[in-house]
Amino acid sequence: TTLRPVLGVVEFRTPAGDRDAVRVLDVPGLVEGAAGGRGLGHEFLRHVERCAATLHVVDAAAADPVGDFLAVREELSAFD
C-alpha cells in the first residue's frame, strides 16, 4: 500500500523550442469512503484538489472497471 503520493516533473520543449514542465501526481490506492476520511483519504485528496487535470488509469481486467472508475470519481466529487 502506498503511504505517500508520488510527485514527479516532466520537462519538455514546446514546438517553438521553449522549455516547459508539468507536474505529475500518482495517487494510487484510493478507497471508497476516502472523502469521509477513511484510510489515507484526506492526505491523498488534498493533493488531488490542487491538480488542474486528472487522468484515471483503471485496471481493465478488474471485475467492474467502470464501477471502479465511478467510485473514484464519486470520492473526488464528495471531497470537493
CSV table of C-alpha atoms in Angstrom, one decimal:
chain,number,residue,atom,x,y,z
A,1,THR,CA,0.0,0.0,0.0
A,2,THR,CA,1.3,3.4,-0.9
A,3,LEU,CA,1.6,5.7,2.1
A,4,ARG,CA,2.6,8.9,0.3
A,5,PRO,CA,1.6,10.4,-3.1
A,6,VAL,CA,4.4,10.2,-5.7
A,7,LEU,CA,5.2,13.5,-7.3
A,8,GLY,CA,7.2,14.0,-10.5
A,9,VAL,CA,8.1,16.6,-13.0
A,10,VAL,CA,8.0,16.0,-16.8
A,11,GLU,CA,10.2,18.5,-18.6
A,12,PHE,CA,9.8,19.0,-22.4
A,13,ARG,CA,10.3,21.5,-25.2
A,14,THR,CA,7.4,23.1,-26.9
A,15,PRO,CA,7.1,23.1,-30.7
A,16,ALA,CA,8.5,26.7,-30.6
A,17,GLY,CA,11.6,25.4,-28.7
A,18,ASP,CA,10.7,26.8,-25.3
A,19,ARG,CA,11.3,24.7,-22.2
A,20,ASP,CA,8.2,23.8,-20.2
A,21,ALA,CA,7.2,21.3,-17.5
A,22,VAL,CA,4.2,19.7,-15.9
A,23,ARG,CA,3.9,18.2,-12.5
A,24,VAL,CA,2.6,14.7,-12.3
A,25,LEU,CA,0.9,13.2,-9.2
A,26,ASP,CA,0.4,9.4,-8.8
A,27,VAL,CA,-2.4,8.8,-6.2
A,28,PRO,CA,-2.9,5.0,-6.1
A,29,GLY,CA,-4.9,3.1,-3.5
A,30,LEU,CA,-7.9,5.5,-3.2
A,31,VAL,CA,-10.6,3.6,-1.3
A,32,GLU,CA,-14.3,4.0,-1.0
A,33,GLY,CA,-15.0,6.4,1.9
A,34,ALA,CA,-11.8,8.3,1.4
A,35,ALA,CA,-13.7,11.7,1.1
A,36,GLY,CA,-15.0,10.9,4.6
A,37,GLY,CA,-11.5,10.3,6.0
A,38,ARG,CA,-11.3,6.5,5.5
A,39,GLY,CA,-7.8,5.2,5.0
A,40,LEU,CA,-5.4,8.0,3.9
A,41,GLY,CA,-8.2,9.7,2.1
A,42,HIS,CA,-7.7,13.3,3.1
A,43,GLU,CA,-3.9,13.0,2.9
A,44,PHE,CA,-4.2,11.9,-0.8
A,45,LEU,CA,-7.2,14.0,-1.8
A,46,ARG,CA,-5.7,17.3,-0.6
A,47,HIS,CA,-3.0,16.8,-3.2
A,48,VAL,CA,-5.5,15.9,-5.9
A,49,GLU,CA,-7.6,19.0,-5.4
A,50,ARG,CA,-4.6,21.2,-6.4
A,51,CYS,CA,-4.3,19.4,-9.8
A,52,ALA,CA,-5.5,21.2,-12.9
A,53,ALA,CA,-6.4,17.9,-14.6
A,54,THR,CA,-6.7,14.3,-13.8
A,55,LEU,CA,-6.0,11.1,-15.7
A,56,HIS,CA,-7.6,7.9,-14.5
A,57,VAL,CA,-5.9,4.6,-15.1
A,58,VAL,CA,-8.2,1.7,-14.3
A,59,ASP,CA,-7.5,-2.0,-14.4
A,60,ALA,CA,-9.5,-3.2,-17.4
A,61,ALA,CA,-9.1,-6.8,-16.1
A,62,ALA,CA,-10.9,-6.0,-12.9
A,63,ALA,CA,-14.4,-7.4,-12.3
A,64,ASP,CA,-16.0,-4.0,-12.7
A,65,PRO,CA,-13.6,-1.4,-14.2
A,66,VAL,CA,-16.4,1.1,-15.0
A,67,GLY,CA,-17.6,0.7,-11.4
A,68,ASP,CA,-14.1,1.3,-10.1
A,69,PHE,CA,-13.8,4.4,-12.2
A,70,LEU,CA,-17.1,5.7,-11.0
A,71,ALA,CA,-16.2,5.0,-7.4
A,72,VAL,CA,-13.0,7.1,-7.7
A,73,ARG,CA,-15.0,9.9,-9.4
A,74,GLU,CA,-17.5,9.8,-6.6
A,75,GLU,CA,-14.8,10.1,-3.9
A,76,LEU,CA,-13.3,13.1,-5.8
A,77,SER,CA,-16.7,14.8,-6.1
A,78,ALA,CA,-17.5,14.1,-2.4
A,79,PHE,CA,-14.3,15.7,-1.3
A,80,ASP,CA,-14.8,19.0,-3.2
